[in-house]
């Protein structure tokens, strides 16, 4: 079946550090891939997405590239800010688009 | 205007009670969902409706019953609440199943605490 695996958190960084959160997936067919972010006490917001191999999604300085050969969609940001502290979820949508399957989430904590 | 709105945002109730969480989307989407987020932040789909028809029904206790009066609304009824039902419940909607790249939009969540 379809599944998403994310690196375990929490990830603790200093402001302006480089961020990578690893995400790999298992899926049949050609899923779309997403990163959602959940700020403390809030709901889920779409951060970025990619719908086919080699696509790069980007938003707010975050980037992720859909790598079919390694079944990965790692999230990166060159310089994190305190305001980036949140829980980040990698997810895939099956080919029928019927639902999102989420990874377990990675908590990021950025200190000044 | 909020695209996907849920009420109530916070709900504290006693074991054994029956409660409902309401959800409405004003995006004109065909598909709506309920997700549950547990204390470890893990998100799992519970139900999905497409044009008022149930299309996903994951293994959840039958005390949980979704009801979709029209395609813009998907309410969640929970009977005989238990301590383990304490969680955040997210409603979501999607423009059209059949296209995997469509974005699923989430509500702000309903924090349910059973005491």
Tab-separated table of C-alpha atoms in Angstrom:
chain	number	residue	atom	x	y	z
A	1	UNK	CA	0.000	0.000	0.000
A	2	UNK	CA	0.911	3.665	-0.120
A	3	UNK	CA	2.942	5.087	2.730
A	4	UNK	CA	5.138	8.026	3.693
A	5	UNK	CA	8.158	7.942	5.980
A	6	UNK	CA	9.601	11.088	7.520
A	7	UNK	CA	12.651	11.588	9.641
A	8	UNK	CA	11.982	11.478	13.348
A	9	UNK	CA	12.017	14.752	15.196
A	10	UNK	CA	12.310	16.992	16.928
A	11	UNK	CA	14.737	18.968	14.843
A	12	UNK	CA	16.343	21.818	16.769
A	13	UNK	CA	18.221	24.517	14.887
A	14	UNK	CA	19.605	27.970	15.425
A	15	UNK	CA	18.292	30.843	13.377
A	16	UNK	CA	19.823	31.047	9.873
A	17	UNK	CA	20.831	27.381	9.884
A	18	UNK	CA	20.200	25.117	6.904
A	19	UNK	CA	17.223	22.790	7.177
A	20	UNK	CA	16.615	19.402	5.651
A	21	UNK	CA	13.692	17.182	6.572
A	22	UNK	CA	13.834	13.831	4.830
A	23	UNK	CA	10.772	12.218	3.320
A	24	UNK	CA	10.497	9.008	1.335
A	25	UNK	CA	7.428	7.321	-0.002
A	26	UNK	CA	6.051	4.047	-1.259
A	27	UNK	CA	3.292	4.213	-3.825
A	28	UNK	CA	1.822	2.518	-6.831
A	29	UNK	CA	1.460	4.575	-9.945
A	30	UNK	CA	2.345	8.234	-9.990
A	31	UNK	CA	1.358	10.036	-6.806
A	32	UNK	CA	1.533	13.750	-6.166
A	33	UNK	CA	3.626	14.857	-3.209
A	34	UNK	CA	2.977	17.576	-0.685
A	35	UNK	CA	4.442	19.308	2.328
A	36	UNK	CA	1.980	20.694	4.839
A	37	UNK	CA	2.875	22.833	7.857
A	38	UNK	CA	1.081	23.113	11.177
A	39	UNK	CA	1.981	26.092	13.356
A	40	UNK	CA	1.340	25.769	17.100
A	41	UNK	CA	-2.373	25.698	17.868
A	42	UNK	CA	-3.356	26.025	14.227
A	43	UNK	CA	-4.604	23.870	11.386
A	44	UNK	CA	-2.771	22.459	8.404
A	45	UNK	CA	-1.569	24.694	5.593
A	46	UNK	CA	-0.208	23.607	2.269
A	47	UNK	CA	3.440	24.638	2.050
A	48	UNK	CA	4.329	23.282	-1.388
A	49	UNK	CA	3.606	20.447	-3.759
A	50	UNK	CA	4.916	18.613	-6.826
A	51	UNK	CA	2.815	16.561	-9.176
A	52	UNK	CA	5.358	14.719	-11.323
A	53	UNK	CA	8.913	13.483	-11.296
A	54	UNK	CA	11.631	16.158	-11.221
A	55	UNK	CA	9.133	18.887	-10.365
A	56	UNK	CA	10.333	21.296	-7.701
A	57	UNK	CA	7.825	22.832	-5.336
A	58	UNK	CA	8.786	26.042	-3.566
A	59	UNK	CA	7.218	28.536	-1.187
A	60	UNK	CA	8.428	30.924	1.538
A	61	UNK	CA	12.040	29.902	0.951
A	62	UNK	CA	11.270	26.189	1.284
A	63	UNK	CA	11.930	23.801	-1.585
A	64	UNK	CA	11.411	20.126	-2.332
A	65	UNK	CA	12.126	18.138	-5.486
A	66	UNK	CA	10.130	15.065	-6.523
A	67	UNK	CA	12.752	12.348	-7.045
A	68	UNK	CA	11.198	9.242	-8.536
A	69	UNK	CA	14.460	7.321	-8.702
A	70	UNK	CA	14.959	7.603	-4.947
A	71	UNK	CA	11.232	7.905	-4.092
A	72	UNK	CA	12.003	10.996	-2.063
A	73	UNK	CA	10.668	14.509	-1.499
A	74	UNK	CA	13.044	16.102	0.992
A	75	UNK	CA	12.192	19.550	2.344
A	76	UNK	CA	14.960	22.151	2.455
A	77	UNK	CA	15.411	25.746	3.465
A	78	UNK	CA	18.634	27.648	3.294
A	79	UNK	CA	18.162	29.872	6.345
A	80	UNK	CA	15.483	29.119	8.914
A	81	UNK	CA	13.794	31.699	11.103
A	82	UNK	CA	12.219	31.429	14.533
A	83	UNK	CA	8.847	31.831	12.832
A	84	UNK	CA	9.437	28.561	10.960
A	85	UNK	CA	8.998	26.608	14.189
A	86	UNK	CA	6.153	24.221	13.451
A	87	UNK	CA	5.305	20.617	12.625
A	88	UNK	CA	5.974	19.647	9.008
A	89	UNK	CA	4.091	16.841	7.309
A	90	UNK	CA	5.043	15.092	4.114
A	91	UNK	CA	2.094	13.579	2.266
A	92	UNK	CA	1.171	11.841	-0.931
A	93	UNK	CA	-2.024	11.759	-2.886
A	94	UNK	CA	-2.858	8.554	-4.641
A	95	UNK	CA	-3.397	8.604	-8.358
A	96	UNK	CA	-7.147	8.702	-7.964
A	97	UNK	CA	-6.769	11.753	-5.771
A	98	UNK	CA	-9.115	10.298	-3.209
A	99	UNK	CA	-7.118	11.072	-0.091
A	100	UNK	CA	-3.847	12.266	1.395
A	101	UNK	CA	-1.612	9.850	3.222
A	102	UNK	CA	0.576	11.594	5.753
A	103	UNK	CA	3.927	10.906	7.306
A	104	UNK	CA	4.140	11.113	11.085
A	105	UNK	CA	5.266	14.734	11.090
A	106	UNK	CA	8.549	16.349	12.068
A	107	UNK	CA	8.655	19.022	14.735
A	108	UNK	CA	11.046	21.865	13.972
A	109	UNK	CA	12.155	24.206	16.711
A	110	UNK	CA	14.257	27.242	15.768
A	111	UNK	CA	15.919	29.353	18.425
A	112	UNK	CA	17.396	32.836	18.113
B	1	UNK	CA	-13.795	34.268	4.027
B	2	UNK	CA	-12.733	30.989	5.543
B	3	UNK	CA	-12.644	28.280	2.888
B	4	UNK	CA	-13.202	25.304	5.188
B	5	UNK	CA	-14.779	26.156	8.514
B	6	UNK	CA	-15.350	23.895	11.475
B	7	UNK	CA	-17.313	24.407	14.655
B	8	UNK	CA	-16.692	24.242	17.492
B	9	UNK	CA	-12.955	24.890	17.638
B	10	UNK	CA	-12.719	23.673	21.224
B	11	UNK	CA	-14.963	21.148	22.896
B	12	UNK	CA	-14.643	19.701	26.382
B	13	UNK	CA	-17.180	17.060	27.300
B	14	UNK	CA	-17.734	14.166	29.636
B	15	UNK	CA	-17.410	10.490	28.842
B	16	UNK	CA	-20.588	8.950	27.548
B	17	UNK	CA	-21.904	12.128	25.955
B	18	UNK	CA	-22.864	12.488	22.313
B	19	UNK	CA	-21.396	15.401	20.376
B	20	UNK	CA	-21.199	16.752	16.843
B	21	UNK	CA	-18.637	18.733	14.920
B	22	UNK	CA	-19.854	20.667	11.928
B	23	UNK	CA	-17.940	21.448	8.763
B	24	UNK	CA	-18.722	23.654	5.816
B	25	UNK	CA	-16.705	24.530	2.733
B	26	UNK	CA	-17.421	27.423	0.410
B	27	UNK	CA	-14.998	26.365	-2.312
B	28	UNK	CA	-17.506	24.483	-4.432
B	29	UNK	CA	-15.545	21.265	-3.907
B	30	UNK	CA	-17.003	17.835	-4.533
B	31	UNK	CA	-15.080	15.875	-1.946
B	32	UNK	CA	-14.855	16.322	1.798
B	33	UNK	CA	-12.933	14.476	4.493
B	34	UNK	CA	-12.542	13.971	8.193
B	35	UNK	CA	-9.063	13.371	9.579
B	36	UNK	CA	-8.082	12.613	13.152
B	37	UNK	CA	-4.817	13.865	14.690
B	38	UNK	CA	-3.743	12.059	17.821
B	39	UNK	CA	-1.608	13.290	20.691
B	40	UNK	CA	1.557	12.355	18.781
B	41	UNK	CA	0.456	14.548	15.875
B	42	UNK	CA	-0.208	11.555	13.628
B	43	UNK	CA	-2.887	12.290	11.006
B	44	UNK	CA	-5.174	9.554	9.799
B	45	UNK	CA	-8.112	9.720	7.456
B	46	UNK	CA	-11.440	8.643	8.894
B	47	UNK	CA	-14.019	9.308	6.192
B	48	UNK	CA	-14.389	10.807	2.752
B	49	UNK	CA	-17.512	11.852	0.888
B	50	UNK	CA	-17.842	12.724	-2.782
B	51	UNK	CA	-21.040	14.508	-3.747
B	52	UNK	CA	-22.729	13.246	-0.593
B	53	UNK	CA	-21.642	9.659	-1.263
B	54	UNK	CA	-19.372	7.866	1.196
B	55	UNK	CA	-16.202	6.757	-0.608
B	56	UNK	CA	-13.722	6.161	2.191
B	57	UNK	CA	-14.619	4.646	5.522
B	58	UNK	CA	-11.531	3.666	7.450
B	59	UNK	CA	-11.615	1.402	10.432
B	60	UNK	CA	-13.118	3.616	13.077
B	61	UNK	CA	-15.581	2.687	15.819
B	62	UNK	CA	-19.170	2.809	14.647
B	63	UNK	CA	-19.776	5.401	17.360
B	64	UNK	CA	-18.432	7.805	14.740
B	65	UNK	CA	-20.904	8.638	12.014
B	66	UNK	CA	-20.440	11.195	9.258
B	67	UNK	CA	-23.415	12.920	7.733
B	68	UNK	CA	-23.406	14.946	4.541
B	69	UNK	CA	-26.645	16.854	3.974
B	70	UNK	CA	-25.208	18.417	0.823
B	71	UNK	CA	-21.831	18.526	-0.855
B	72	UNK	CA	-20.819	21.695	1.014
B	73	UNK	CA	-21.304	20.157	4.447
B	74	UNK	CA	-19.862	17.150	6.223
B	75	UNK	CA	-20.679	16.788	9.895
B	76	UNK	CA	-19.193	14.298	12.320
B	77	UNK	CA	-21.324	12.783	15.055
B	78	UNK	CA	-19.728	10.906	17.901
B	79	UNK	CA	-21.813	8.827	20.305
B	80	UNK	CA	-20.862	7.563	23.746
B	81	UNK	CA	-17.614	9.507	23.877
B	82	UNK	CA	-14.584	7.798	25.374
B	83	UNK	CA	-11.343	9.200	26.788
B	84	UNK	CA	-9.465	7.860	23.767
B	85	UNK	CA	-11.545	10.016	21.451
B	86	UNK	CA	-9.659	13.071	22.687
B	87	UNK	CA	-7.883	14.406	19.619
B	88	UNK	CA	-7.933	17.139	17.025
B	89	UNK	CA	-10.383	16.490	14.213
B	90	UNK	CA	-9.752	18.148	10.867
B	91	UNK	CA	-12.252	18.627	8.122
B	92	UNK	CA	-10.903	19.024	4.596
B	93	UNK	CA	-12.099	19.385	1.026
B	94	UNK	CA	-10.800	18.692	-2.450
B	95	UNK	CA	-11.944	19.982	-5.795
B	96	UNK	CA	-12.320	16.672	-7.571
B	97	UNK	CA	-11.072	13.213	-6.951
B	98	UNK	CA	-9.513	11.635	-9.971
B	99	UNK	CA	-6.754	14.196	-10.125
B	100	UNK	CA	-4.016	13.503	-7.639
B	101	UNK	CA	-2.383	16.921	-7.890
B	102	UNK	CA	-5.335	18.827	-6.519
B	103	UNK	CA	-4.695	20.523	-3.223
B	104	UNK	CA	-6.681	19.384	-0.221
B	105	UNK	CA	-7.703	22.317	1.952
B	106	UNK	CA	-8.012	21.860	5.692
B	107	UNK	CA	-10.106	23.538	8.297
B	108	UNK	CA	-8.525	24.908	11.448
B	109	UNK	CA	-9.342	21.829	13.463
B	110	UNK	CA	-11.627	20.996	16.360
B	111	UNK	CA	-9.867	20.211	19.619
B	112	UNK	CA	-11.957	17.603	21.434
B	113	UNK	CA	-11.180	16.761	25.052
B	114	UNK	CA	-13.118	14.008	26.790
B	115	UNK	CA	-12.932	14.062	30.594
